[in-house]
CSV table of C-alpha atoms and ligand atoms in Angstrom, one decimal:
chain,number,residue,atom,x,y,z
A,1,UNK,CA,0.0,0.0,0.0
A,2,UNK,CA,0.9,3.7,-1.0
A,3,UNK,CA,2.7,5.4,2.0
A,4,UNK,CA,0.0,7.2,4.0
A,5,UNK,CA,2.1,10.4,4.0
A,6,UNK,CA,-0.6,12.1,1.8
A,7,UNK,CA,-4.1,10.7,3.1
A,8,UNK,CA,-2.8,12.0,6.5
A,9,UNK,CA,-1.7,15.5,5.1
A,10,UNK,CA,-5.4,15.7,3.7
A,11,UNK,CA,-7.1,14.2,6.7
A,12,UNK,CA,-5.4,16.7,9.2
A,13,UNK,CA,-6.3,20.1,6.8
A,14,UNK,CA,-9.5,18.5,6.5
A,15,UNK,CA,-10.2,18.4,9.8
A,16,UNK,CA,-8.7,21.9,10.9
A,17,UNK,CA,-10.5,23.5,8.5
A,18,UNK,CA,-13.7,24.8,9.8
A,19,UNK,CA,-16.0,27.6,9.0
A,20,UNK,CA,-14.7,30.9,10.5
A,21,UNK,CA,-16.7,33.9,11.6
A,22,UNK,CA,-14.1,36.5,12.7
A,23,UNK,CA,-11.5,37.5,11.1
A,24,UNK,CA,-8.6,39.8,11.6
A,25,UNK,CA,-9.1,42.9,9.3
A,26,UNK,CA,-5.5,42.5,7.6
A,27,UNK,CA,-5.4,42.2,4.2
A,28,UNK,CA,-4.3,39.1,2.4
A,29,UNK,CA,-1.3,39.8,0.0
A,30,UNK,CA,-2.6,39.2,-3.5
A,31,UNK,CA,-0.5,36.4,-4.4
A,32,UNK,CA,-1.7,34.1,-1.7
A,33,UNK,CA,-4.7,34.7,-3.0
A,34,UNK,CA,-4.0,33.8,-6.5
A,35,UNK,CA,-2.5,30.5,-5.0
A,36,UNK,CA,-5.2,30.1,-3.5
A,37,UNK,CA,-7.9,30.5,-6.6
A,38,UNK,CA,-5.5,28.5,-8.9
A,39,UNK,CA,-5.2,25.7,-6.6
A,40,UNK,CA,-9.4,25.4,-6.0
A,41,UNK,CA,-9.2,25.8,-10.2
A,42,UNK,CA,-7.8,21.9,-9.9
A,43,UNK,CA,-11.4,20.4,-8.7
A,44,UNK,CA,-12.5,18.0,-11.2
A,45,UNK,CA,-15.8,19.3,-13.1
A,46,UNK,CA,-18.1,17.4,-15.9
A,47,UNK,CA,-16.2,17.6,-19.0
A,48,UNK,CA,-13.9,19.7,-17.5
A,49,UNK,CA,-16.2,22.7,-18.0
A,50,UNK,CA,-14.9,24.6,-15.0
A,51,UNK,CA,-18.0,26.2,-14.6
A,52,UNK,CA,-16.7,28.6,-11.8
A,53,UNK,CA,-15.5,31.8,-11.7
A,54,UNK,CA,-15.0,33.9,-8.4
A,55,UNK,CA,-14.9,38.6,-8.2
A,56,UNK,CA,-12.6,38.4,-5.3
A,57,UNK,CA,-12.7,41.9,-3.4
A,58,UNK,CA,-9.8,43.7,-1.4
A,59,UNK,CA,-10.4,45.4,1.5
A,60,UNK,CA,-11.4,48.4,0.9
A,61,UNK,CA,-14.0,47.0,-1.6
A,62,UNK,CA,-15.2,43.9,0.6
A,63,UNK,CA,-16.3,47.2,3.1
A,64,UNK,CA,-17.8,48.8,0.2
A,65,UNK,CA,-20.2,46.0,-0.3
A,66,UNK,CA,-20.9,45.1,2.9
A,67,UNK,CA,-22.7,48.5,3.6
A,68,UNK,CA,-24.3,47.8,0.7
A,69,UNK,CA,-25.3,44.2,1.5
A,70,UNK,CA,-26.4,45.7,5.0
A,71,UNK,CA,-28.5,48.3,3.7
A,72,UNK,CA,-30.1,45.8,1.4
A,73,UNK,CA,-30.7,42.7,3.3
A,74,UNK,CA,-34.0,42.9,4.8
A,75,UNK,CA,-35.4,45.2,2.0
A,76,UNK,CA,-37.5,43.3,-0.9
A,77,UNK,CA,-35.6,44.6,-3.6
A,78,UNK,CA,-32.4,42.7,-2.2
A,79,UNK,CA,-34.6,39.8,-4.6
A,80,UNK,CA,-34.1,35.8,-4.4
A,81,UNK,CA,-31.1,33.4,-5.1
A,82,UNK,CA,-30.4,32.5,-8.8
A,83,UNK,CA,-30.5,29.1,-7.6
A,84,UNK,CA,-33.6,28.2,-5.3
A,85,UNK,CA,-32.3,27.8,-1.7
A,86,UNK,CA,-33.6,23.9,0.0
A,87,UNK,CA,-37.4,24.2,0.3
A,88,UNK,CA,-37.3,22.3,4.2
A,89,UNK,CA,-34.6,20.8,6.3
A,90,UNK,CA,-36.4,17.7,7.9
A,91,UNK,CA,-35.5,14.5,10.2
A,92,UNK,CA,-31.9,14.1,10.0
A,93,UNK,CA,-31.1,17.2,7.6
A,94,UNK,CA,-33.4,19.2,10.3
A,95,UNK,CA,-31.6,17.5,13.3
A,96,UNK,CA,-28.1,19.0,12.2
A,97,UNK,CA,-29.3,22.0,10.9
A,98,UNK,CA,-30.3,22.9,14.5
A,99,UNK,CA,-27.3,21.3,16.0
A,100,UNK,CA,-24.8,23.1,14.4
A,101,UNK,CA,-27.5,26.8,15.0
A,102,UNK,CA,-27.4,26.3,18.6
A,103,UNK,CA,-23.2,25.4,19.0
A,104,UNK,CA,-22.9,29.1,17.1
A,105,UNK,CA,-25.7,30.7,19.5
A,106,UNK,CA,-24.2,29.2,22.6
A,107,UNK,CA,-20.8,30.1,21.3
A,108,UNK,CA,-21.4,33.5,21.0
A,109,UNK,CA,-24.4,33.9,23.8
A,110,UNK,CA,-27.5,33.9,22.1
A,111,UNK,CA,-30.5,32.4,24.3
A,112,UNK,CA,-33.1,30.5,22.7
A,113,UNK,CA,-36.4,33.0,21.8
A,114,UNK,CA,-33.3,35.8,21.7
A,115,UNK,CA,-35.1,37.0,18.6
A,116,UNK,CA,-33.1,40.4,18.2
A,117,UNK,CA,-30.1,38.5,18.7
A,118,UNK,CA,-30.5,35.6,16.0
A,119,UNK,CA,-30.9,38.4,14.0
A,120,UNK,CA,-28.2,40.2,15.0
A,121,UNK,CA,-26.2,37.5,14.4
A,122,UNK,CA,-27.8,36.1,10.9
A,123,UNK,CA,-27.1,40.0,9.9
A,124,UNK,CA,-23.5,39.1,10.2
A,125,UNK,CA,-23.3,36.8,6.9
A,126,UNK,CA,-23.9,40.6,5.5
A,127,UNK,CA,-21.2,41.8,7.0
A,128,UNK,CA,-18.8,39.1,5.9
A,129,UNK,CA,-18.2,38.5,9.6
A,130,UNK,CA,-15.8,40.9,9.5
A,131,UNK,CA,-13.5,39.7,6.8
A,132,UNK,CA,-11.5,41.6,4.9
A,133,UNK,CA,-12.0,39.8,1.4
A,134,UNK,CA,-14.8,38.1,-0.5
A,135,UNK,CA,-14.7,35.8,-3.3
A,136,UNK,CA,-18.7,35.9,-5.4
A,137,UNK,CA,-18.4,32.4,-7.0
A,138,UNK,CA,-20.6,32.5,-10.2
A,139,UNK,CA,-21.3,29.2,-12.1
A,140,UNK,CA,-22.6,29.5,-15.8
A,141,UNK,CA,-26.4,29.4,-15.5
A,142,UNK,CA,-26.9,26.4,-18.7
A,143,UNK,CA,-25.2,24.0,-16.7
A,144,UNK,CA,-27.7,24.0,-13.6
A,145,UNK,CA,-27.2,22.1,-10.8
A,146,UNK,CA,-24.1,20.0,-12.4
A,147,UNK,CA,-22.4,23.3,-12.8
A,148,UNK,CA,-23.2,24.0,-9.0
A,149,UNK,CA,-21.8,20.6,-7.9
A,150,UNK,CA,-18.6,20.9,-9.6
A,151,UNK,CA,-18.6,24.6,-7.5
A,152,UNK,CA,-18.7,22.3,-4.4
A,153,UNK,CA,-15.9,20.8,-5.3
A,154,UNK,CA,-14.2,24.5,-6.1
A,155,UNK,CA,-15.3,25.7,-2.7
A,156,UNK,CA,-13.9,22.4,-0.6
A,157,UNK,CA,-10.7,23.0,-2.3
A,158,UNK,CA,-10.5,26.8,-1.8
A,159,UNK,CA,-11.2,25.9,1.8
A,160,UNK,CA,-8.0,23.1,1.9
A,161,UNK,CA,-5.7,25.9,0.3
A,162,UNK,CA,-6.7,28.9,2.6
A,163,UNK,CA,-6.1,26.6,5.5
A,164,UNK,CA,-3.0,25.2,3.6
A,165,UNK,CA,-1.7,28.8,3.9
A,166,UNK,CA,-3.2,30.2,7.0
A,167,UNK,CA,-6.3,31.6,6.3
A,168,UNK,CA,-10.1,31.2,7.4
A,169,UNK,CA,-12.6,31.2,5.0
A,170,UNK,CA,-16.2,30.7,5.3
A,171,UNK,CA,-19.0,29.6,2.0
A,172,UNK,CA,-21.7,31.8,2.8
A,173,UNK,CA,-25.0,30.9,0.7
A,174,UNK,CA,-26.9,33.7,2.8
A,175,UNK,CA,-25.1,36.2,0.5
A,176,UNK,CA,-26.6,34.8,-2.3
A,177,UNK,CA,-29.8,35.8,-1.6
A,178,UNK,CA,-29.0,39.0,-2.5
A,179,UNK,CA,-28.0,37.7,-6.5
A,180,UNK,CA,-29.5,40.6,-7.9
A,181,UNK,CA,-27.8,43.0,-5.8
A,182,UNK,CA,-24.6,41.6,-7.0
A,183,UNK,CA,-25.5,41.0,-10.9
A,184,UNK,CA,-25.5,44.7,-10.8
A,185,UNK,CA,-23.0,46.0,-8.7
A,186,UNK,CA,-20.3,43.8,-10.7
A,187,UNK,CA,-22.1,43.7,-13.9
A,188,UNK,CA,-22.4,39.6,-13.1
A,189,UNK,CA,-24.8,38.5,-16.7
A,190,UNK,CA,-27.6,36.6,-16.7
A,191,UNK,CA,-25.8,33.4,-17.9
A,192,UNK,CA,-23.9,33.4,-14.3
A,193,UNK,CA,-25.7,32.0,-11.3
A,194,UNK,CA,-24.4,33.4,-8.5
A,195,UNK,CA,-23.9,30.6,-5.9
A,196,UNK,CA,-22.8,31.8,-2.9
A,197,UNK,CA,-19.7,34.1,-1.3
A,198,UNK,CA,-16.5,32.8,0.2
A,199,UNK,CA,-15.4,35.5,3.1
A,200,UNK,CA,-11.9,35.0,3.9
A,201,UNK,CA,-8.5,36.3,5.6
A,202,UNK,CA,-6.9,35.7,9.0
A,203,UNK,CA,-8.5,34.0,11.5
A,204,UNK,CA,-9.6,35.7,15.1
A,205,UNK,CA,-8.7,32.6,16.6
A,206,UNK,CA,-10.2,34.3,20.3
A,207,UNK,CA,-13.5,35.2,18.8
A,208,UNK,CA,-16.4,33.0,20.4
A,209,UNK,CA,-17.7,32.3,17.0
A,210,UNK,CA,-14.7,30.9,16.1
A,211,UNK,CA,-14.4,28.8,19.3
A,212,UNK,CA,-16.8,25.8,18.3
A,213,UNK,CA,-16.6,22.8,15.9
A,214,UNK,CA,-19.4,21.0,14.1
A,215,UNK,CA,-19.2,17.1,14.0
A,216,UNK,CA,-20.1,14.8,11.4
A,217,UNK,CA,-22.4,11.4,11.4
A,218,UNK,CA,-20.4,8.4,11.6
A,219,UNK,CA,-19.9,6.0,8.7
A,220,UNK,CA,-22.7,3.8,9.4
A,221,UNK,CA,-24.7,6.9,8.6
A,222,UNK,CA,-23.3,7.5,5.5
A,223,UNK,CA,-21.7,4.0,3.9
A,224,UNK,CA,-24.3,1.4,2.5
A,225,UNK,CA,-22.0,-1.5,1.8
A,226,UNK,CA,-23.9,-4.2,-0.7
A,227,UNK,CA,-22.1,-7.6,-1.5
B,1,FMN,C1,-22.4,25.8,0.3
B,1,FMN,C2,-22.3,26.3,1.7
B,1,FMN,C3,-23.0,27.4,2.1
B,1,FMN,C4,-22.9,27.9,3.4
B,1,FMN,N1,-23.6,29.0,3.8
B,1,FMN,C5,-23.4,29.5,5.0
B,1,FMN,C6,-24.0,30.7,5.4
B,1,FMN,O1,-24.7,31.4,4.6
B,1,FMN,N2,-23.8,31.2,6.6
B,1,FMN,C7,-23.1,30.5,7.5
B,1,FMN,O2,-22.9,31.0,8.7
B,1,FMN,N3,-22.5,29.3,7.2
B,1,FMN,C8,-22.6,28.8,6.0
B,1,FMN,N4,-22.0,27.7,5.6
B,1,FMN,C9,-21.2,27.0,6.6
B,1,FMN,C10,-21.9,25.7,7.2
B,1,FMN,O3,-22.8,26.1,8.2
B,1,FMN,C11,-20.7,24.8,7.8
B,1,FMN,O4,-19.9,24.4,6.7
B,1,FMN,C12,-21.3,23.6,8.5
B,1,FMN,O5,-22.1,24.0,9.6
B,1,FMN,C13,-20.2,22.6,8.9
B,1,FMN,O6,-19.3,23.3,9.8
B,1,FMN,P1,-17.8,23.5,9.4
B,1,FMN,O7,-17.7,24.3,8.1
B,1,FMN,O8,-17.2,24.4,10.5
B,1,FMN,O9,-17.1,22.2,9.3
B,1,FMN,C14,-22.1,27.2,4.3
B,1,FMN,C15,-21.4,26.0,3.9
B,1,FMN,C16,-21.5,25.6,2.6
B,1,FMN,C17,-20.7,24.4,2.2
């Protein structure tokens, strides 16, 4: 058997990746970014259509749009998500959902029927949780869903290489929600889908929001051996 160098290498980012929400408001040199992109830009995508493309925003941008995001959230002309957000979360879907809600509320003190402060705190995916970049990751719209998987498989490996090189990063489909918004502040055309936003930079390794981890189901959960 192959030397177990690599799955181990894999494994351990894997698992020290999480989602961040704070961030350091340094700026992340432009080259590391670059990396970065390039080395999501090796996912594997059907017929190597590499459907994604990302408008990456420095800081002073990424603060830019966030008072824009802010003053547009809860307004009705912030519009829908190209791509229709999951119409329920139930049983097990439902179960983790609300798992992984309450380890951020507890985290960072919000009591249950805390209404203001749920808010407060959804109202932070607006704000980028503070980071000082952005990446928009469009898909092109003809491909649908399959162009949206093979995005998965940019954003898990955007993930792996911010981690590989310091950073935090978090996907943030909330942003999304605000597609419209963002087809006309970047000139995004209708054949892109705009999928969701990946906030990233250096971790605020102190913040409380940053201070839990999510779990996953164990293999009997998710393997279905037949033979
Ligand atoms: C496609 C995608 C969209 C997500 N959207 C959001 C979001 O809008 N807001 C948020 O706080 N977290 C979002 N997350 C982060 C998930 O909540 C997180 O990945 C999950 O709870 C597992 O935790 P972990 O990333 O720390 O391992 C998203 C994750 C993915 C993969």
């Amino acid at each position: 058997m192959k030397d177990l160098h690599d799955l181990d290498a894999l494994s351990d980012l894997l698992h020290r990746r999480h989602s961040c929400r704070a961030f350091k408001p340094d700026a992340v040199p432009d080259d590391v970014i670059e990396r970065i992109v390039e080395t999501a830009a090796r996912a594997p995508s059907w017929c190597n259509s590499q459907p994604w493309q990302v408008i990456v925003t420095r800081p002073e941008e990424t603060d830019r749009l966030r008072e824009k995001l802010l003053a547009n959230a809860t307004s009705p002309e912030g519009g829908k998500p190209d791509m229709p957000f999951p119409t329920a979360y139930t049983g097990v879907h439902q179960e983790r959902r609300r798992t992984c809600g309450w380890q951020l509320y507890d985290a960072v003190g919000v009591q249950k029927g805390d209404r203001a402060g749920s808010a407060k705190q959804a109202m932070e995916n607006f704000r980028f949780f503070g980071a000082p970049h952005t990446a928009i990751l469009t898909s092109g719209a003809e491909l649908g869903p399959y162009g949206a998987m093979d995005c998965g498989g940019f954003i898990l490996a955007f993930a792996l290489a911010a981690e590989a090189m310091g950073l935090g990063c978090i996907p943030q489909a909330a942003v999304a929600s605000l597609a419209p918004l963002l087809h006309k502040e970047y000139g995004i055309p209708d054949d892109r889908m705009v999928l969701c936003a990946i906030s990233f930079g250096y971790e605020d390794a102190d913040h409380p929001a940053n201070s839990f981890r999510t779990d996953r189901a164990p293999l009997s959960e998710i393997l279905d051996w037949r033979g």
